[in-house]
Amino acid sequence: MELTANDLWSRVLEIAAAALSEQSFHTWLARTRAVALADDELVVEAPTAFHVEWIESKYRPLLAEAVRRVVGRDLTLQLRPGEGAPEPAVPTVEVTPPSRPTHDGLTAGSAPAAGDGGAGFEAHPSLNDRYVFERFVVGNNNQLAWAACKAVAESPARMYNPLFLYGGVGLGKTHLMHAIGNAIRAANPSARVAYVPTEQFTNELVTAIQQGTTAQFRQRYRRMDLLLLDDVHFLGNKERTQEEFFHTFNALYDAHKQIVLASDRPPKDIPGLEARLVSRFEWGLVADIKPPDYETRVAILRKKAAYDGLALDEDVIDFIARSCTSSVRELEGAVIKLLAYSSLTNQDITVGLARTSLQGMLGGRRLGGDEPVLSPERIREVVARRWRVRPDSLESKRRTKDLTVPRQVAMYLIKDLLDQPLVSIGAQFGGRDHSTVIHSIRKVEETMDEDPEFRREVEAVREELRRPQ
Ligand code: ADP
Ligand code: MG
C-alpha cells in the first residue's frame, strides 16, 4: 500500500497526540505538515525554527517510534522551519491589542503583538509554563546557577546583572531562564519579559535592516524589564548583531533592567565574540551547570514522574538514571521513548521494557564519538572479571554453573550492546549454535526480571563498559 507523505504524517500525529498532553501537542505538533517523502526521508515543516528545535529536543524519539509503527521500518525524519500548517493570521498593526489565539493555553509573551506587528517581527516565543522553579531539581551540579536565578527572580537587576549561565546541552539553562521569567511575571503581571534565542534576535535584526525598521527593532528590546537571551554562543562572528546587542545591553543595563544570558560555554571561550561584550558578560555573575550525578538524576526522574502522573517503579527509575548519564534532556528523552514504547506495544513498564526501548539510544552512543569502541573481547573480559573466571574459559564447552552464567551474560551483552548476529555470537563462544545463543539471552533477561541482585550485577558490567578504559 502506498502512503502519501500527508497520510503518513497524519497517522504519526494521531499516535503522538495519544502519547502527549493536549497542550504539548497543540503547542508543538499541531501545526506541522509533511512536505515530501522520498528515498526513505520524510520532510516535515514546523512553523518556526524554535518549533523545530523544540520538537527535535523533545519529541524526536516519540515521532521516530510512531513513524516506525506506521510504515514498519525506519525513515529519516527531517524537520525544518517552513510554513507549517495554516494558522490563524497574525494581526499586523491594530489599535486595540488583539486577543491572539495562543493555541496552547500558554501565557503569551508579555509584549503585546500589536506593538511588534508593523515592523514584521516574529512574536517572542512564549514562556513555557512547565519551566518553573518548582519543577527544577537542585543538585550539586546546578546549585550555584539555581541560587543565582532565584536571587535574580526575587530582586531583578539588583544582585547579578547580567547573569550568565553556561553548560552543555540539555542541562537546564533554558529551563532556568524561563523560570526567572515566569516568577517575575507571576509577581508582577505587567512586567515586560522577553525570552529570545540569539538566532531569532539575529534573524529579526536582518529583517529589520532589510525593511529599514531598525528603530522599531531597538525600541522593541529596549523597553523590556527582563531580557532573556538564550544561546548567546551564536553571537560569535556576527559583527552586526554584536554591535546591536552591545547597545541594547547598555541601554537595558543603564536603565537597571535585568539581563540573563545563556550559552554552551563561558564568555571568554565564545569564538569571535568582541572583547567589550566578553567583559560585559562577566560584569555580573557567571555560573556553570554540569551534568547531573546519579542521585540528581534519580531525583529528576521522580519529580518528573510525580508531575506528569507517571507510574515509574523505583527499579525502572534506577535503570534509566544509570543508563542516561549525559544530560537531563537525555533522561527525559528516555522516559518519552519508554512511554511511547509501552503504549504502542501495550506492555507494562518494567525494567525489561525499558531496556528494550532504550537499546538503540544507548548502544548507538556508546559506539560513537570519543567513547571507547566496544568490542566483544572487551565485553567478555569485563564479564569474566566480575564473575571471577578466565575470559577464555567462556569459550570452553564446560557447562558448570560458574561458567554458564557469565557466558550467558556475555552473549546477552554482546547482542544488546553491539547487536551482532546470533550466529556470529555463537561462533565466538566455542562454536555454539544460534538457538543456544537465543536461549542464553532469554535466560539472562528472565533472571534479571526475577532477581534484582543479578540485575545489579549485569548493570554494573554495563556501567563499567561505558567508562573510558
Ligand atoms: P539547555 O537549555 O541547558 O539545553 P533545557 O533547559 O532545555 O537545557 O533542559 C532540557 C530538559 O531538561 C528540559 O525539559 C528541562 O525541563 C529539563 N531539566 C533540565 N534540568 C532540570 C532539573 N535540574 N530539574 C528538572 N528538569 C530539568
Ligand atoms: Mg537551551
CSV table of C-alpha atoms and ligand atoms in Angstrom, one decimal:
chain,number,residue,atom,x,y,z
A,1,MET,CA,0.0,0.0,0.0
A,2,GLU,CA,1.3,3.4,-0.9
A,3,LEU,CA,1.1,6.1,1.7
A,4,THR,CA,1.4,9.7,0.8
A,5,ALA,CA,3.6,12.0,2.9
A,6,ASN,CA,0.4,13.6,4.2
A,7,ASP,CA,-1.3,10.4,5.1
A,8,LEU,CA,1.7,9.0,6.8
A,9,TRP,CA,2.2,12.2,8.8
A,10,SER,CA,-1.4,12.4,10.0
A,11,ARG,CA,-1.2,8.9,11.3
A,12,VAL,CA,2.1,9.7,13.1
A,13,LEU,CA,0.4,12.8,14.6
A,14,GLU,CA,-2.5,10.6,15.8
A,15,ILE,CA,-0.1,8.4,17.7
A,16,ALA,CA,1.8,11.4,19.0
A,17,ALA,CA,-1.4,13.0,20.1
A,18,ALA,CA,-2.3,9.9,22.1
A,19,ALA,CA,1.1,10.0,23.9
A,20,LEU,CA,1.3,13.7,24.7
A,21,SER,CA,-0.7,16.1,26.8
A,22,GLU,CA,-3.2,18.0,24.7
A,23,GLN,CA,-1.4,21.2,25.4
A,24,SER,CA,2.0,20.0,24.3
A,25,PHE,CA,0.5,18.5,21.2
A,26,HIS,CA,-1.2,21.7,20.3
A,27,THR,CA,1.7,23.9,21.1
A,28,TRP,CA,4.4,22.0,19.2
A,29,LEU,CA,3.0,19.5,16.8
A,30,ALA,CA,-0.5,20.5,15.6
A,31,ARG,CA,0.9,22.9,13.1
A,32,THR,CA,3.4,20.7,11.5
A,33,ARG,CA,3.0,19.3,8.0
A,34,ALA,CA,4.7,16.8,5.8
A,35,VAL,CA,6.0,18.3,2.6
A,36,ALA,CA,7.9,15.5,1.0
A,37,LEU,CA,8.5,11.8,1.2
A,38,ALA,CA,11.3,10.3,-0.9
A,39,ASP,CA,14.2,7.9,-0.6
A,40,ASP,CA,13.2,6.9,2.9
A,41,GLU,CA,13.3,10.5,4.0
A,42,LEU,CA,10.2,12.3,5.3
A,43,VAL,CA,10.5,16.1,5.3
A,44,VAL,CA,8.3,17.9,7.8
A,45,GLU,CA,7.8,21.6,8.3
A,46,ALA,CA,7.1,23.3,11.5
A,47,PRO,CA,6.1,27.0,11.9
A,48,THR,CA,9.3,28.4,13.3
A,49,ALA,CA,12.9,27.4,13.9
A,50,PHE,CA,12.0,27.5,17.6
A,51,HIS,CA,9.4,24.8,17.0
A,52,VAL,CA,11.9,22.7,15.1
A,53,GLU,CA,14.4,23.0,17.9
A,54,TRP,CA,11.8,22.1,20.4
A,55,ILE,CA,10.4,19.2,18.5
A,56,GLU,CA,14.0,17.9,17.9
A,57,SER,CA,14.8,18.0,21.5
A,58,LYS,CA,11.6,16.7,23.0
A,59,TYR,CA,9.8,14.6,20.5
A,60,ARG,CA,12.2,13.1,18.1
A,61,PRO,CA,12.3,9.7,19.7
A,62,LEU,CA,8.5,9.6,20.0
A,63,LEU,CA,8.0,10.6,16.4
A,64,ALA,CA,10.6,8.2,15.1
A,65,GLU,CA,8.8,5.4,17.1
A,66,ALA,CA,5.5,6.4,15.6
A,67,VAL,CA,6.9,6.5,12.0
A,68,ARG,CA,8.3,3.0,12.5
A,69,ARG,CA,4.9,1.9,13.7
A,70,VAL,CA,3.1,3.3,10.7
A,71,VAL,CA,5.4,2.2,8.0
A,72,GLY,CA,7.0,-0.8,9.7
A,73,ARG,CA,10.6,0.5,9.3
A,74,ASP,CA,12.8,3.5,10.0
A,75,LEU,CA,12.6,6.6,7.9
A,76,THR,CA,14.8,9.6,8.2
A,77,LEU,CA,12.8,12.4,9.6
A,78,GLN,CA,13.9,15.8,8.6
A,79,LEU,CA,12.4,18.8,10.4
A,80,ARG,CA,12.8,22.3,9.1
A,81,PRO,CA,11.1,25.6,9.6
A,82,GLY,CA,8.6,26.5,6.9
A,83,GLU,CA,5.1,27.5,6.6
A,84,GLY,CA,3.8,24.7,8.8
A,85,ALA,CA,0.1,24.0,8.6
A,86,PRO,CA,-2.2,27.1,8.1
A,87,GLU,CA,-2.6,29.1,11.2
A,88,PRO,CA,-4.8,32.0,12.1
A,89,ALA,CA,-3.4,35.1,10.5
A,90,VAL,CA,-1.1,37.1,12.8
A,91,PRO,CA,-2.5,40.5,13.1
A,92,THR,CA,-0.5,43.4,11.7
A,93,VAL,CA,-0.9,46.9,13.2
A,94,GLU,CA,-4.0,47.2,15.2
A,95,VAL,CA,-5.3,49.8,17.5
A,96,THR,CA,-6.5,47.5,20.3
A,97,PRO,CA,-4.3,44.6,21.3
A,98,PRO,CA,-5.7,41.6,19.5
A,99,SER,CA,-6.8,38.6,21.5
A,100,ARG,CA,-4.4,36.4,19.8
A,101,PRO,CA,-5.2,32.7,19.9
A,102,THR,CA,-2.3,31.1,21.8
A,103,HIS,CA,-3.2,27.6,20.5
A,104,ASP,CA,-1.9,26.1,23.7
A,105,GLY,CA,-3.1,27.9,26.6
A,106,LEU,CA,0.4,29.0,27.5
A,107,THR,CA,0.9,32.6,28.5
A,108,ALA,CA,1.6,34.7,25.5
A,109,GLY,CA,4.6,36.9,25.5
A,110,SER,CA,4.1,40.0,27.6
A,111,ALA,CA,4.9,42.3,24.8
A,112,PRO,CA,1.6,42.9,23.0
A,113,ALA,CA,1.8,41.6,19.5
A,114,ALA,CA,0.3,44.8,18.1
A,115,GLY,CA,3.4,46.8,19.0
A,116,ASP,CA,5.6,44.4,17.0
A,117,GLY,CA,3.3,43.8,14.1
A,118,GLY,CA,4.1,46.8,11.9
A,119,ALA,CA,7.8,46.0,11.8
A,120,GLY,CA,7.1,42.4,10.7
A,121,PHE,CA,8.8,40.8,13.7
A,122,GLU,CA,8.2,37.3,14.9
A,123,ALA,CA,6.4,37.1,18.2
A,124,HIS,CA,8.7,36.2,21.0
A,125,PRO,CA,8.4,32.6,22.0
A,126,SER,CA,6.1,32.2,24.9
A,127,LEU,CA,7.4,31.3,28.3
A,128,ASN,CA,6.9,27.6,28.9
A,129,ASP,CA,4.7,27.2,32.0
A,130,ARG,CA,6.4,23.9,32.8
A,131,TYR,CA,9.7,25.6,33.2
A,132,VAL,CA,9.3,26.9,36.7
A,133,PHE,CA,11.5,26.7,39.8
A,134,GLU,CA,9.1,24.2,41.4
A,135,ARG,CA,9.9,21.7,38.7
A,136,PHE,CA,13.6,22.2,38.8
A,137,VAL,CA,15.7,19.8,40.8
A,138,VAL,CA,18.6,21.3,42.6
A,139,GLY,CA,21.8,19.2,42.8
A,140,ASN,CA,25.5,19.7,43.2
A,141,ASN,CA,25.8,20.2,39.5
A,142,ASN,CA,23.5,23.2,39.3
A,143,GLN,CA,23.3,24.7,42.8
A,144,LEU,CA,25.1,27.9,42.1
A,145,ALA,CA,23.2,28.6,38.9
A,146,TRP,CA,19.9,27.9,40.6
A,147,ALA,CA,20.6,30.1,43.6
A,148,ALA,CA,21.6,32.9,41.3
A,149,CYS,CA,18.5,32.6,39.2
A,150,LYS,CA,16.3,32.6,42.4
A,151,ALA,CA,18.0,35.7,43.6
A,152,VAL,CA,17.5,37.4,40.2
A,153,ALA,CA,13.9,36.4,40.1
A,154,GLU,CA,13.3,37.8,43.6
A,155,SER,CA,15.1,41.1,43.1
A,156,PRO,CA,15.8,41.7,39.4
A,157,ALA,CA,18.7,44.0,38.4
A,158,ARG,CA,19.9,44.2,42.0
A,159,MET,CA,22.2,41.2,42.7
A,160,TYR,CA,23.6,39.9,39.5
A,161,ASN,CA,23.4,41.8,36.3
A,162,PRO,CA,23.9,40.3,33.9
A,163,LEU,CA,23.5,36.7,35.0
A,164,PHE,CA,25.4,34.5,32.6
A,165,LEU,CA,24.6,30.7,32.7
A,166,TYR,CA,26.7,28.3,30.8
A,167,GLY,CA,26.9,24.5,30.4
A,168,GLY,CA,26.3,21.7,27.9
A,169,VAL,CA,23.1,20.9,26.0
A,170,GLY,CA,20.1,19.7,27.9
A,171,LEU,CA,21.3,20.7,31.4
A,172,GLY,CA,18.6,23.1,32.3
A,173,LYS,CA,19.8,26.6,31.1
A,174,THR,CA,16.7,27.4,29.2
A,175,HIS,CA,14.5,25.9,31.9
A,176,LEU,CA,16.1,28.3,34.5
A,177,MET,CA,15.7,31.3,32.2
A,178,HIS,CA,12.0,30.6,31.7
A,179,ALA,CA,11.7,30.0,35.4
A,180,ILE,CA,13.0,33.5,36.1
A,181,GLY,CA,10.6,35.0,33.5
A,182,ASN,CA,7.7,33.0,35.0
A,183,ALA,CA,8.5,34.1,38.5
A,184,ILE,CA,8.9,37.7,37.6
A,185,ARG,CA,5.7,37.6,35.6
A,186,ALA,CA,3.8,36.0,38.5
A,187,ALA,CA,5.0,38.6,40.9
A,188,ASN,CA,4.2,41.4,38.5
A,189,PRO,CA,1.9,40.6,35.7
A,190,SER,CA,2.7,43.8,33.9
A,191,ALA,CA,6.4,43.2,33.8
A,192,ARG,CA,7.7,43.2,30.2
A,193,VAL,CA,9.6,40.0,29.7
A,194,ALA,CA,11.2,38.8,26.5
A,195,TYR,CA,12.7,35.4,26.0
A,196,VAL,CA,14.5,35.2,22.8
A,197,PRO,CA,17.0,32.7,21.3
A,198,THR,CA,20.0,34.5,19.8
A,199,GLU,CA,19.3,33.1,16.4
A,200,GLN,CA,15.9,34.8,16.4
A,201,PHE,CA,17.5,38.0,17.6
A,202,THR,CA,19.8,37.9,14.6
A,203,ASN,CA,17.1,37.0,12.2
A,204,GLU,CA,15.0,39.9,13.3
A,205,LEU,CA,17.8,42.2,13.0
A,206,VAL,CA,18.5,41.1,9.5
A,207,THR,CA,14.8,41.6,8.6
A,208,ALA,CA,14.8,45.0,10.3
A,209,ILE,CA,17.8,46.1,8.3
A,210,GLN,CA,16.2,44.9,5.0
A,211,GLN,CA,13.0,46.6,5.8
A,212,GLY,CA,14.5,49.7,7.2
A,213,THR,CA,12.9,49.2,10.6
A,214,THR,CA,15.9,49.1,12.9
A,215,ALA,CA,14.5,51.8,15.0
A,216,GLN,CA,11.5,49.7,15.9
A,217,PHE,CA,13.8,46.7,16.4
A,218,ARG,CA,15.7,48.7,19.0
A,219,GLN,CA,12.6,50.0,20.6
A,220,ARG,CA,11.2,46.5,21.0
A,221,TYR,CA,14.1,45.3,23.1
A,222,ARG,CA,15.0,48.4,25.0
A,223,ARG,CA,11.6,48.7,26.6
A,224,MET,CA,11.9,45.3,28.3
A,225,ASP,CA,12.1,44.9,32.1
A,226,LEU,CA,13.7,41.5,31.7
A,227,LEU,CA,15.6,40.2,28.7
A,228,LEU,CA,16.4,36.6,28.5
A,229,LEU,CA,18.8,36.0,25.6
A,230,ASP,CA,19.4,32.3,25.0
A,231,ASP,CA,22.2,30.5,23.2
A,232,VAL,CA,24.5,33.6,23.0
A,233,HIS,CA,27.3,31.4,21.7
A,234,PHE,CA,25.5,32.1,18.3
A,235,LEU,CA,26.7,35.7,18.6
A,236,GLY,CA,30.2,34.5,17.7
A,237,ASN,CA,31.4,36.2,14.5
A,238,LYS,CA,28.1,38.0,13.8
A,239,GLU,CA,29.5,41.5,14.0
A,240,ARG,CA,26.4,43.5,13.2
A,241,THR,CA,24.3,41.5,15.7
A,242,GLN,CA,27.0,42.0,18.4
A,243,GLU,CA,27.1,45.7,17.7
A,244,GLU,CA,23.4,45.9,18.0
A,245,PHE,CA,23.2,43.8,21.1
A,246,PHE,CA,26.0,45.8,22.7
A,247,HIS,CA,23.8,48.9,22.5
A,248,THR,CA,20.7,47.0,23.7
A,249,PHE,CA,22.8,45.7,26.6
A,250,ASN,CA,24.0,49.1,27.6
A,251,ALA,CA,20.5,50.7,27.3
A,252,LEU,CA,18.9,48.0,29.5
A,253,TYR,CA,21.8,47.9,32.0
A,254,ASP,CA,21.8,51.7,32.4
A,255,ALA,CA,18.0,51.6,32.9
A,256,HIS,CA,18.5,49.0,35.7
A,257,LYS,CA,16.8,46.3,33.8
A,258,GLN,CA,17.7,42.6,34.3
A,259,ILE,CA,19.6,40.7,31.6
A,260,VAL,CA,20.1,37.0,31.7
A,261,LEU,CA,22.2,35.2,29.1
A,262,ALA,CA,22.8,31.5,28.5
A,263,SER,CA,25.5,29.8,26.4
A,264,ASP,CA,27.2,26.5,26.0
A,265,ARG,CA,30.5,27.9,27.2
A,266,PRO,CA,31.8,30.8,29.2
A,267,PRO,CA,32.0,34.3,27.6
A,268,LYS,CA,35.7,34.3,27.0
A,269,ASP,CA,35.6,30.9,25.2
A,270,ILE,CA,33.0,32.0,22.7
A,271,PRO,CA,35.0,32.3,19.4
A,272,GLY,CA,34.6,35.6,17.6
A,273,LEU,CA,32.9,37.5,20.5
A,274,GLU,CA,34.1,41.0,20.8
A,275,ALA,CA,36.1,41.8,23.9
A,276,ARG,CA,33.7,44.5,25.0
A,277,LEU,CA,30.9,42.0,25.1
A,278,VAL,CA,33.0,39.4,26.8
A,279,SER,CA,33.8,41.9,29.5
A,280,ARG,CA,30.2,43.0,29.9
A,281,PHE,CA,29.0,39.4,30.1
A,282,GLU,CA,31.4,39.0,33.0
A,283,TRP,CA,30.2,42.0,34.9
A,284,GLY,CA,27.7,40.2,36.9
A,285,LEU,CA,27.8,36.5,37.8
A,286,VAL,CA,28.9,33.7,35.5
A,287,ALA,CA,27.5,30.4,36.8
A,288,ASP,CA,28.0,27.0,35.2
A,289,ILE,CA,25.8,23.9,35.1
A,290,LYS,CA,27.3,20.5,35.0
A,291,PRO,CA,25.8,17.1,34.1
A,292,PRO,CA,23.7,15.7,37.0
A,293,ASP,CA,25.1,13.0,39.2
A,294,TYR,CA,23.3,9.7,39.8
A,295,GLU,CA,21.3,11.0,42.8
A,296,THR,CA,20.2,14.1,41.0
A,297,ARG,CA,19.2,12.0,38.0
A,298,VAL,CA,17.0,9.9,40.2
A,299,ALA,CA,15.5,13.0,41.9
A,300,ILE,CA,14.7,14.5,38.5
A,301,LEU,CA,13.0,11.3,37.3
A,302,ARG,CA,11.0,11.1,40.5
A,303,LYS,CA,9.9,14.6,40.2
A,304,LYS,CA,9.0,14.2,36.5
A,305,ALA,CA,7.0,11.1,37.3
A,306,ALA,CA,5.2,12.9,40.1
A,307,TYR,CA,4.3,15.9,38.0
A,308,ASP,CA,3.3,14.0,34.9
A,309,GLY,CA,1.4,11.4,36.8
A,310,LEU,CA,3.6,8.6,35.6
A,311,ALA,CA,3.8,5.3,37.4
A,312,LEU,CA,7.5,4.6,37.3
A,313,ASP,CA,8.8,2.0,39.7
A,314,GLU,CA,12.0,2.6,41.6
A,315,ASP,CA,13.8,-0.1,39.7
A,316,VAL,CA,12.8,1.5,36.4
A,317,ILE,CA,14.0,4.9,37.6
A,318,ASP,CA,17.2,3.4,38.8
A,319,PHE,CA,17.7,1.7,35.4
A,320,ILE,CA,17.1,5.0,33.5
A,321,ALA,CA,19.3,7.0,35.8
A,322,ARG,CA,22.1,4.6,35.4
A,323,SER,CA,21.8,4.4,31.7
A,324,CYS,CA,21.3,8.0,30.8
A,325,THR,CA,24.2,10.0,32.2
A,326,SER,CA,24.9,12.9,29.9
A,327,SER,CA,22.1,15.3,30.3
A,328,VAL,CA,18.6,15.9,31.7
A,329,ARG,CA,17.3,16.1,28.2
A,330,GLU,CA,18.6,12.6,27.6
A,331,LEU,CA,16.8,11.4,30.7
A,332,GLU,CA,13.6,12.9,29.5
A,333,GLY,CA,14.0,11.5,26.1
A,334,ALA,CA,14.4,8.1,27.6
A,335,VAL,CA,11.1,8.5,29.6
A,336,ILE,CA,9.2,9.7,26.5
A,337,LYS,CA,10.6,6.8,24.5
A,338,LEU,CA,9.7,4.3,27.2
A,339,LEU,CA,6.2,5.7,27.5
A,340,ALA,CA,5.7,5.6,23.7
A,341,TYR,CA,7.0,2.1,23.5
A,342,SER,CA,4.8,0.9,26.3
A,343,SER,CA,1.7,2.5,24.9
A,344,LEU,CA,2.4,1.4,21.3
A,345,THR,CA,3.1,-2.2,22.3
A,346,ASN,CA,0.6,-2.4,25.1
A,347,GLN,CA,3.1,-3.6,27.7
A,348,ASP,CA,3.6,-2.6,31.3
A,349,ILE,CA,6.6,-0.5,32.1
A,350,THR,CA,9.2,-2.8,33.5
A,351,VAL,CA,13.0,-2.7,33.6
A,352,GLY,CA,12.9,-5.3,30.7
A,353,LEU,CA,10.8,-3.0,28.6
A,354,ALA,CA,13.0,0.0,29.5
A,355,ARG,CA,16.0,-1.9,28.3
A,356,THR,CA,14.4,-2.9,25.0
A,357,SER,CA,13.0,0.5,24.3
A,358,LEU,CA,16.2,2.4,25.1
A,359,GLN,CA,18.5,-0.1,23.4
A,360,GLY,CA,19.1,2.0,20.2
A,361,MET,CA,19.5,5.1,22.1
A,362,LEU,CA,22.2,3.8,24.4
A,363,GLY,CA,24.0,1.4,22.1
A,364,GLY,CA,24.5,4.0,19.4
A,365,ARG,CA,26.1,6.5,21.6
A,366,ARG,CA,28.4,4.1,23.2
A,367,LEU,CA,29.9,3.3,19.9
A,368,GLY,CA,30.2,6.8,18.7
A,369,GLY,CA,32.1,9.9,19.4
A,370,ASP,CA,35.1,9.7,21.7
A,371,GLU,CA,33.7,6.9,23.8
A,372,PRO,CA,35.9,3.8,23.7
A,373,VAL,CA,35.0,1.5,21.0
A,374,LEU,CA,33.4,-1.5,22.5
A,375,SER,CA,34.4,-5.0,21.3
A,376,PRO,CA,33.1,-8.5,22.1
A,377,GLU,CA,36.6,-9.1,23.6
A,378,ARG,CA,36.2,-6.3,26.0
A,379,ILE,CA,32.7,-7.4,27.0
A,380,ARG,CA,34.0,-11.0,27.6
A,381,GLU,CA,36.9,-9.6,29.6
A,382,VAL,CA,34.8,-7.4,31.9
A,383,VAL,CA,32.2,-10.1,32.4
A,384,ALA,CA,34.8,-12.7,33.2
A,385,ARG,CA,36.5,-10.4,35.7
A,386,ARG,CA,33.3,-9.7,37.5
A,387,TRP,CA,32.4,-13.4,37.7
A,388,ARG,CA,36.0,-14.3,38.5
A,389,VAL,CA,36.6,-16.7,35.7
A,390,ARG,CA,39.2,-16.7,33.0
A,391,PRO,CA,38.0,-15.0,29.8
A,392,ASP,CA,38.9,-17.9,27.6
A,393,SER,CA,37.0,-20.3,29.8
A,394,LEU,CA,33.8,-18.7,28.4
A,395,GLU,CA,34.7,-20.3,25.1
A,396,SER,CA,35.0,-23.8,26.5
A,397,LYS,CA,32.4,-26.5,26.3
A,398,ARG,CA,32.2,-26.9,30.0
A,399,ARG,CA,28.7,-26.4,31.4
A,400,THR,CA,29.3,-25.9,35.1
A,401,LYS,CA,27.2,-23.1,36.6
A,402,ASP,CA,30.2,-20.9,37.4
A,403,LEU,CA,30.9,-20.7,33.7
A,404,THR,CA,27.3,-20.9,32.3
A,405,VAL,CA,26.1,-17.7,33.9
A,406,PRO,CA,29.0,-15.4,32.8
A,407,ARG,CA,28.9,-17.0,29.4
A,408,GLN,CA,25.2,-16.2,29.1
A,409,VAL,CA,25.7,-12.7,30.4
A,410,ALA,CA,28.5,-12.0,27.9
A,411,MET,CA,26.3,-13.3,25.0
A,412,TYR,CA,23.5,-11.1,26.2
A,413,LEU,CA,25.6,-8.0,26.4
A,414,ILE,CA,27.2,-8.6,23.0
A,415,LYS,CA,23.8,-8.8,21.5
A,416,ASP,CA,22.4,-5.9,23.4
A,417,LEU,CA,25.3,-3.5,23.0
A,418,LEU,CA,26.8,-4.5,19.7
A,419,ASP,CA,23.8,-6.1,18.1
A,420,GLN,CA,25.9,-8.7,16.4
A,421,PRO,CA,24.2,-11.6,14.6
A,422,LEU,CA,23.3,-14.6,16.8
A,423,VAL,CA,25.4,-16.9,14.6
A,424,SER,CA,28.5,-14.8,15.0
A,425,ILE,CA,28.0,-14.6,18.7
A,426,GLY,CA,27.7,-18.4,18.9
A,427,ALA,CA,30.9,-18.7,16.9
A,428,GLN,CA,32.8,-16.6,19.5
A,429,PHE,CA,31.8,-18.9,22.3
A,430,GLY,CA,33.3,-22.1,21.0
A,431,GLY,CA,31.0,-22.6,18.1
A,432,ARG,CA,27.7,-22.7,19.8
A,433,ASP,CA,24.7,-22.6,17.6
A,434,HIS,CA,22.3,-19.7,17.3
A,435,SER,CA,19.5,-21.4,19.3
A,436,THR,CA,21.8,-21.7,22.2
A,437,VAL,CA,22.6,-18.0,22.0
A,438,ILE,CA,18.8,-17.2,21.9
A,439,HIS,CA,18.3,-19.4,24.9
A,440,SER,CA,21.1,-17.7,26.8
A,441,ILE,CA,19.8,-14.2,26.1
A,442,ARG,CA,16.3,-15.1,27.2
A,443,LYS,CA,17.6,-16.7,30.3
A,444,VAL,CA,19.5,-13.6,31.2
A,445,GLU,CA,16.5,-11.4,30.6
A,446,GLU,CA,14.3,-13.6,32.7
A,447,THR,CA,16.7,-13.8,35.5
A,448,MET,CA,17.2,-10.0,35.5
A,449,ASP,CA,13.5,-9.5,35.8
A,450,GLU,CA,13.2,-12.0,38.7
A,451,ASP,CA,16.4,-11.4,40.6
A,452,PRO,CA,17.3,-7.8,41.4
A,453,GLU,CA,20.7,-8.8,42.7
A,454,PHE,CA,21.6,-10.4,39.4
A,455,ARG,CA,20.3,-7.5,37.5
A,456,ARG,CA,22.5,-5.1,39.5
A,457,GLU,CA,25.5,-7.3,38.6
A,458,VAL,CA,24.7,-7.1,34.9
A,459,GLU,CA,24.0,-3.4,35.1
A,460,ALA,CA,27.3,-2.9,36.9
A,461,VAL,CA,29.1,-4.5,34.0
A,462,ARG,CA,27.2,-2.4,31.6
A,463,GLU,CA,28.2,0.7,33.6
A,464,GLU,CA,31.8,-0.4,33.6
A,465,LEU,CA,31.8,-0.9,29.8
A,466,ARG,CA,30.7,2.7,29.4
A,467,ARG,CA,33.6,4.1,31.3
A,468,PRO,CA,36.7,5.0,29.4
A,469,GLN,CA,39.3,2.3,29.7
B,1,ADP,P1,19.6,23.6,28.0
B,1,ADP,O1,18.9,24.9,27.7
B,1,ADP,O2,20.7,23.6,29.0
B,1,ADP,O3,20.0,22.9,26.8
B,1,ADP,P2,17.0,22.8,28.9
B,1,ADP,O4,16.7,23.9,29.9
B,1,ADP,O5,16.3,22.8,27.6
B,1,ADP,O6,18.5,22.6,28.7
B,1,ADP,O7,16.6,21.4,29.6
B,1,ADP,C1,16.4,20.2,29.0
B,1,ADP,C2,15.2,19.5,29.6
B,1,ADP,O8,15.6,19.0,30.9
B,1,ADP,C3,14.0,20.4,29.9
B,1,ADP,O9,12.8,19.7,29.6
B,1,ADP,C4,14.1,20.8,31.3
B,1,ADP,O10,12.9,21.0,31.9
B,1,ADP,C5,14.8,19.6,31.9
B,1,ADP,N1,15.6,19.9,33.1
B,1,ADP,C6,16.9,20.3,33.0
B,1,ADP,N2,17.5,20.4,34.2
B,1,ADP,C7,16.5,20.1,35.1
B,1,ADP,C8,16.5,20.0,36.5
B,1,ADP,N3,17.5,20.3,37.3
B,1,ADP,N4,15.3,19.6,37.1
B,1,ADP,C9,14.2,19.2,36.3
B,1,ADP,N5,14.2,19.3,35.0
B,1,ADP,C10,15.3,19.7,34.3
B,2,MG,MG,18.6,25.8,25.9
